[in-house]
Coordinates of C-alpha atoms in Angstrom, one line a residue:
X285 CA 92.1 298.1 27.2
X286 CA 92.8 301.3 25.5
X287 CA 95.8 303.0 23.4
X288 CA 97.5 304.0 26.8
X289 CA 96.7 301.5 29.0
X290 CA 98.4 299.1 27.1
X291 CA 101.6 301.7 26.6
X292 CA 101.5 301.7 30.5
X293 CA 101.3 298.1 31.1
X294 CA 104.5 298.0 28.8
X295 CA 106.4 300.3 30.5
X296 CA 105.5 298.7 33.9
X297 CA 106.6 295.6 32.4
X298 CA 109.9 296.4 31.1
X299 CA 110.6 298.9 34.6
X300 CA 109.6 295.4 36.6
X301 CA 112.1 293.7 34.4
X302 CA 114.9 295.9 35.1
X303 CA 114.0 296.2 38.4
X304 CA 113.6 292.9 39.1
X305 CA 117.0 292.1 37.8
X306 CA 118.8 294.2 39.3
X307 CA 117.1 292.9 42.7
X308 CA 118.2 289.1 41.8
X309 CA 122.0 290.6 41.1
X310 CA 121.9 292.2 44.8
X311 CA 120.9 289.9 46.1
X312 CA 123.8 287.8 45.0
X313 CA 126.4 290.1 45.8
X314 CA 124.8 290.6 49.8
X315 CA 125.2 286.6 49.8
X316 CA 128.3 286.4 48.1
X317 CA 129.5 289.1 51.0
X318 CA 128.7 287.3 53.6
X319 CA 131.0 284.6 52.6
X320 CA 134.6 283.6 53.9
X321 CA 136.9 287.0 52.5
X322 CA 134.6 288.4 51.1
X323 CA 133.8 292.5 51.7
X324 CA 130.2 294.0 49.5
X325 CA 130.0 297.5 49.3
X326 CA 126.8 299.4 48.0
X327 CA 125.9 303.1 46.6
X328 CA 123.1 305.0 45.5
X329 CA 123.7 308.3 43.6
X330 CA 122.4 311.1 41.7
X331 CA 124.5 312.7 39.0
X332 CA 124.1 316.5 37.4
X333 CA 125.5 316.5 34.1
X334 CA 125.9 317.5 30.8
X335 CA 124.4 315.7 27.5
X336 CA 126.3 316.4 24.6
X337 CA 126.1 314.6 21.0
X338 CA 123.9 313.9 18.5
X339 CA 121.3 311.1 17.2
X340 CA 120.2 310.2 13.4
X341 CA 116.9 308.6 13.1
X342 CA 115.9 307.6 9.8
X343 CA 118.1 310.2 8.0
X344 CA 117.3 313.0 10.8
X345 CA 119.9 314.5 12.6
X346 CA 119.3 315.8 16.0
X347 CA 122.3 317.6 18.0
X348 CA 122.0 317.7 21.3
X349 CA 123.5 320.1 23.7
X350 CA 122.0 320.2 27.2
X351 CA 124.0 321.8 30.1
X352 CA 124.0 320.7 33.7
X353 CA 121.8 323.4 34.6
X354 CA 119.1 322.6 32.0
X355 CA 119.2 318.6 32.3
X356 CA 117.4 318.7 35.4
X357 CA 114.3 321.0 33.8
X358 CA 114.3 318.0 31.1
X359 CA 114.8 314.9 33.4
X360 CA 112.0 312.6 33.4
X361 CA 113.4 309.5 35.5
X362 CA 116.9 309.1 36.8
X363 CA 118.6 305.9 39.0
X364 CA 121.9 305.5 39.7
X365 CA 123.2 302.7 41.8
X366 CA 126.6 300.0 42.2
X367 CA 127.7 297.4 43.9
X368 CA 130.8 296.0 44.6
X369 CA 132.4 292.2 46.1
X370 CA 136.1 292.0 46.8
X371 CA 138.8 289.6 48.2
X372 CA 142.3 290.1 48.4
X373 CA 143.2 289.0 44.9
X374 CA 139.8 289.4 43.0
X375 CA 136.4 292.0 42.7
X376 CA 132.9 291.7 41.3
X377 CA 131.1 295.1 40.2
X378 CA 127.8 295.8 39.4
X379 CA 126.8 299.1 38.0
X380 CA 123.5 300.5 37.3
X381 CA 122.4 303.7 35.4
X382 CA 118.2 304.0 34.2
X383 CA 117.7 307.5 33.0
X384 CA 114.8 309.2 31.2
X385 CA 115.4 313.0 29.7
X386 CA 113.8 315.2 26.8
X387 CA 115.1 318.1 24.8
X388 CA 113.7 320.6 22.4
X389 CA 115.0 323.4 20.6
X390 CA 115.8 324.2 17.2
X391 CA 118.4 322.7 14.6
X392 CA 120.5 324.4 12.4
X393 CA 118.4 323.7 9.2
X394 CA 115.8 325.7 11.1
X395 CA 113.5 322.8 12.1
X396 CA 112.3 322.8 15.6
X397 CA 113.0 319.2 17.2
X398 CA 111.3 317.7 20.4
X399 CA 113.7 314.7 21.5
X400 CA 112.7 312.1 24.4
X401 CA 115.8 310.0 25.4
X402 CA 115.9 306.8 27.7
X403 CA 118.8 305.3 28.5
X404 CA 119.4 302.5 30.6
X405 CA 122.7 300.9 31.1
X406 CA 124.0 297.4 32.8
X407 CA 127.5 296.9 33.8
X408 CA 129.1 293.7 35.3
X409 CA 132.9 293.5 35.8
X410 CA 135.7 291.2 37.2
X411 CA 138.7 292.6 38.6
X412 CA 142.4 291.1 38.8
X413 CA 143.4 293.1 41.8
X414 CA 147.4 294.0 41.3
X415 CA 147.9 295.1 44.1
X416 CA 146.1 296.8 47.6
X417 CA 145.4 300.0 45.4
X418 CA 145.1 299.1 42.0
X419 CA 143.1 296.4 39.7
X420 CA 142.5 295.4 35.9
X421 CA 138.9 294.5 34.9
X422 CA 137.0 292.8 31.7
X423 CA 133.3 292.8 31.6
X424 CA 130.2 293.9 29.9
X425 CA 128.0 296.6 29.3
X426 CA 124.4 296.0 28.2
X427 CA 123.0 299.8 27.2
X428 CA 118.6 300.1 26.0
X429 CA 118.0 303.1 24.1
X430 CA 115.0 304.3 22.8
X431 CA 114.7 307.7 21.2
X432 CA 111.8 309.4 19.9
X433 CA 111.9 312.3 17.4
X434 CA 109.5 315.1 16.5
X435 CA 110.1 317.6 14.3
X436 CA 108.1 320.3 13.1
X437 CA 109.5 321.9 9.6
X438 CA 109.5 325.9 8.3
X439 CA 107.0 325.1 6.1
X440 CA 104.5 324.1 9.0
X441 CA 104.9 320.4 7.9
X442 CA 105.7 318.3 10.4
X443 CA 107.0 314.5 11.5
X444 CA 107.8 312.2 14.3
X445 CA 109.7 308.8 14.1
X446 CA 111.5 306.4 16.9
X447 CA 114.4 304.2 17.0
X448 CA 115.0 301.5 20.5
X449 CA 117.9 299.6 20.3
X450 CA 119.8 297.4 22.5
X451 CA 123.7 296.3 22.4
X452 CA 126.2 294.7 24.4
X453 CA 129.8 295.5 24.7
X454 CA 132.5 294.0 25.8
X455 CA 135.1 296.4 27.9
X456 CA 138.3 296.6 29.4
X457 CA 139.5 298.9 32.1
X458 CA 141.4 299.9 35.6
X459 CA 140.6 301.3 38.9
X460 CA 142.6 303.0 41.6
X461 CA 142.2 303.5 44.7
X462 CA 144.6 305.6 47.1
X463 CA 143.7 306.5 50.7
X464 CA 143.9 310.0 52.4
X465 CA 144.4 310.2 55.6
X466 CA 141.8 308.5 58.2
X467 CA 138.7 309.4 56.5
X468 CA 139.4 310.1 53.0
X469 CA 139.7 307.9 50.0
X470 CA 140.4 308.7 46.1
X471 CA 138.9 306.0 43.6
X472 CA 139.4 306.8 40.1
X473 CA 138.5 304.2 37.4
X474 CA 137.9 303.8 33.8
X475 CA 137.3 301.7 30.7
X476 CA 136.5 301.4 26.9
X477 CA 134.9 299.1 25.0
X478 CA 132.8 298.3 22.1
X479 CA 134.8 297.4 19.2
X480 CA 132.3 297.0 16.7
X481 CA 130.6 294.0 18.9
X482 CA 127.3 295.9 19.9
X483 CA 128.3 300.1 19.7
X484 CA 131.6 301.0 17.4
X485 CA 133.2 302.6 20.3
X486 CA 132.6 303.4 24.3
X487 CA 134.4 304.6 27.2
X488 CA 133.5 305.3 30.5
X489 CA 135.8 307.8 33.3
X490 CA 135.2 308.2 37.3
X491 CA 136.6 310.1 39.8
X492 CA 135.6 310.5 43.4
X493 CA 136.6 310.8 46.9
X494 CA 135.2 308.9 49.5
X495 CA 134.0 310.2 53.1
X496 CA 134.0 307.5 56.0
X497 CA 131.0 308.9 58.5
X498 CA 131.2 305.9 59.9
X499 CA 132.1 302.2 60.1
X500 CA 129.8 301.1 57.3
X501 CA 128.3 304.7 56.0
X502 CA 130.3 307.3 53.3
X503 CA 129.4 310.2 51.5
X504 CA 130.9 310.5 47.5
X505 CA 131.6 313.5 45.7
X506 CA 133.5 312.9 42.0
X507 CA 132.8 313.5 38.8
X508 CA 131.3 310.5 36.0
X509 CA 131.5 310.4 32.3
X510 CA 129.5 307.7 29.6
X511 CA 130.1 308.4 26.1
X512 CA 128.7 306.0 23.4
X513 CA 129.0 305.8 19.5
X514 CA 126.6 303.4 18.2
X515 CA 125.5 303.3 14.6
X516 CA 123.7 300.9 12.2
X517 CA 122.3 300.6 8.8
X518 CA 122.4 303.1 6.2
X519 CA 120.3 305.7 3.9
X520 CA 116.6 306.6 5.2
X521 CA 117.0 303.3 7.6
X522 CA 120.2 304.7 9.0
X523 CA 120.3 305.1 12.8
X524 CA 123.4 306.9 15.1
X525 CA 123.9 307.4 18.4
X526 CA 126.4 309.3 19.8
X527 CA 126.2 311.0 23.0
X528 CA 128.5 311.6 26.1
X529 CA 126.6 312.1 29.4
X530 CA 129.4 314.1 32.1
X531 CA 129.0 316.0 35.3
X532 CA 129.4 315.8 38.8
X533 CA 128.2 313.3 41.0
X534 CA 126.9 312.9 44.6
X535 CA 126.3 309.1 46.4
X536 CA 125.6 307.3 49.9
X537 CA 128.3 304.6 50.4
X538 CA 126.9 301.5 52.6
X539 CA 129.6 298.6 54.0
X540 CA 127.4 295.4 53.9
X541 CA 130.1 293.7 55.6
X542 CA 130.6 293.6 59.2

């Protein structure tokens, strides 16, 4: 087996891993809604958005700065998906984000940089609901990321290096949601987290309104925000990560529930 076959078996492993887990989770939640009070609701969306931050690898800074309408010219793999349980009194949430995206350019030191980000992102939360419109959550968010660097220097020298890291995170958070007329609901949630346990700081922001087609179909328009600060050891070893991923959003909304 050669140098890339192996590299692809990898990457077919860890993709049937993630997969594969996030199959065993759905399957849960479809179960747990067909049980007594229980309502599961499903989405699939895309998101155009803007990266914004930078990354240290072994004493290399990188800034990043892609816009909306460039992320999609560098956007190797994206998958977005959630999935929600609810009663009267609690909530269950499942959200899912695996995305792939490279950038180049040049830094301000005048070395050109060719960046390959993957990001993939695991959230489970439980809700107290307060209320018909309004909850409290706790719950964790499990984040992969692997960066690899290449930079080629003035001096026609150049170097590559790569950094994967994984971290959990314990967050806190609240969701809205307010209805609009017949066919016509505004959800708005968010959350942070972090605090030293796996990245120094997180947050997370959503907005959207939801469009009822139909009993158990919706469209979502809104707007989604993940910023993380991660960092971890120190001199030529040091590594940081910090990077907010914003920008509009577009789903399909399916009730599971009769």
């Amino acid at each position: 087996m050669n140098t890339l076959d192996i590299a692809m078996a990898a990457v077919l492993r860890q993709a049937h891993f993630h997969f594969g887990g996030i199959a065993l989770a759905l399957l849960a939640f479809t179960a747990t809604g067909h049980a007594d009070g229980w309502r599961t609701t499903g989405w699939l969306y895309a998101q155009g958005a803007n990266m914004d931050g930078y990354t240290v690898i072994n004493g290399n800074r990188t800034d990043v700065n892609v816009s909306a309408s460039e992320l999609f010219d560098h956007l190797d793999m994206a998958g977005m998906m959630a999935v929600r349980s609810e009663t009267d009194r609690f909530a269950l949430t499942l959200n899912a984000v695996f995305t792939g995206l490279g950038a180049d350019g040049a830094a301000g030191n005048g070395n050109f940089y060719d960046l390959d980000v993957t990001q993939d992102m695991v959230e489970l939360a439980w809700s107290w609901r307060l209320n018909e419109r309004h909850e409290l959550f706790v719950g964790g968010r499990y984040q992969s990321l692997s960066v690899d660097l290449s930079i080629k220097r003035p001096d026609g020298t150049s170097g590559a290096t790569d950094q994967t890291k994984s971290l959990f995170d314990p967050v806190i958070g609240a969701r809205g949601a307010w209805p609009i007329g017949q066919a016509w609901t505004l959800i708005a949630r968010a959350d942070i987290g972090g605090f030293g346990v796996g990245s120094d700081f997180t947050w997370s922001t959503m907005a959207v309104l939801d469009w009822s087609l139909s009993r158990n179909f919706g469209l979502v328009f809104g707007y989604r925000a993940l910023d993380t600060d991660y960092s971890q050891g120190s001199g030529d070893e040091r590594f940081e990560f910090d990077m907010r991923v914003a920008g509009p959003l577009l789903g399909l909304r399916y009730n599971f529930s009769p």
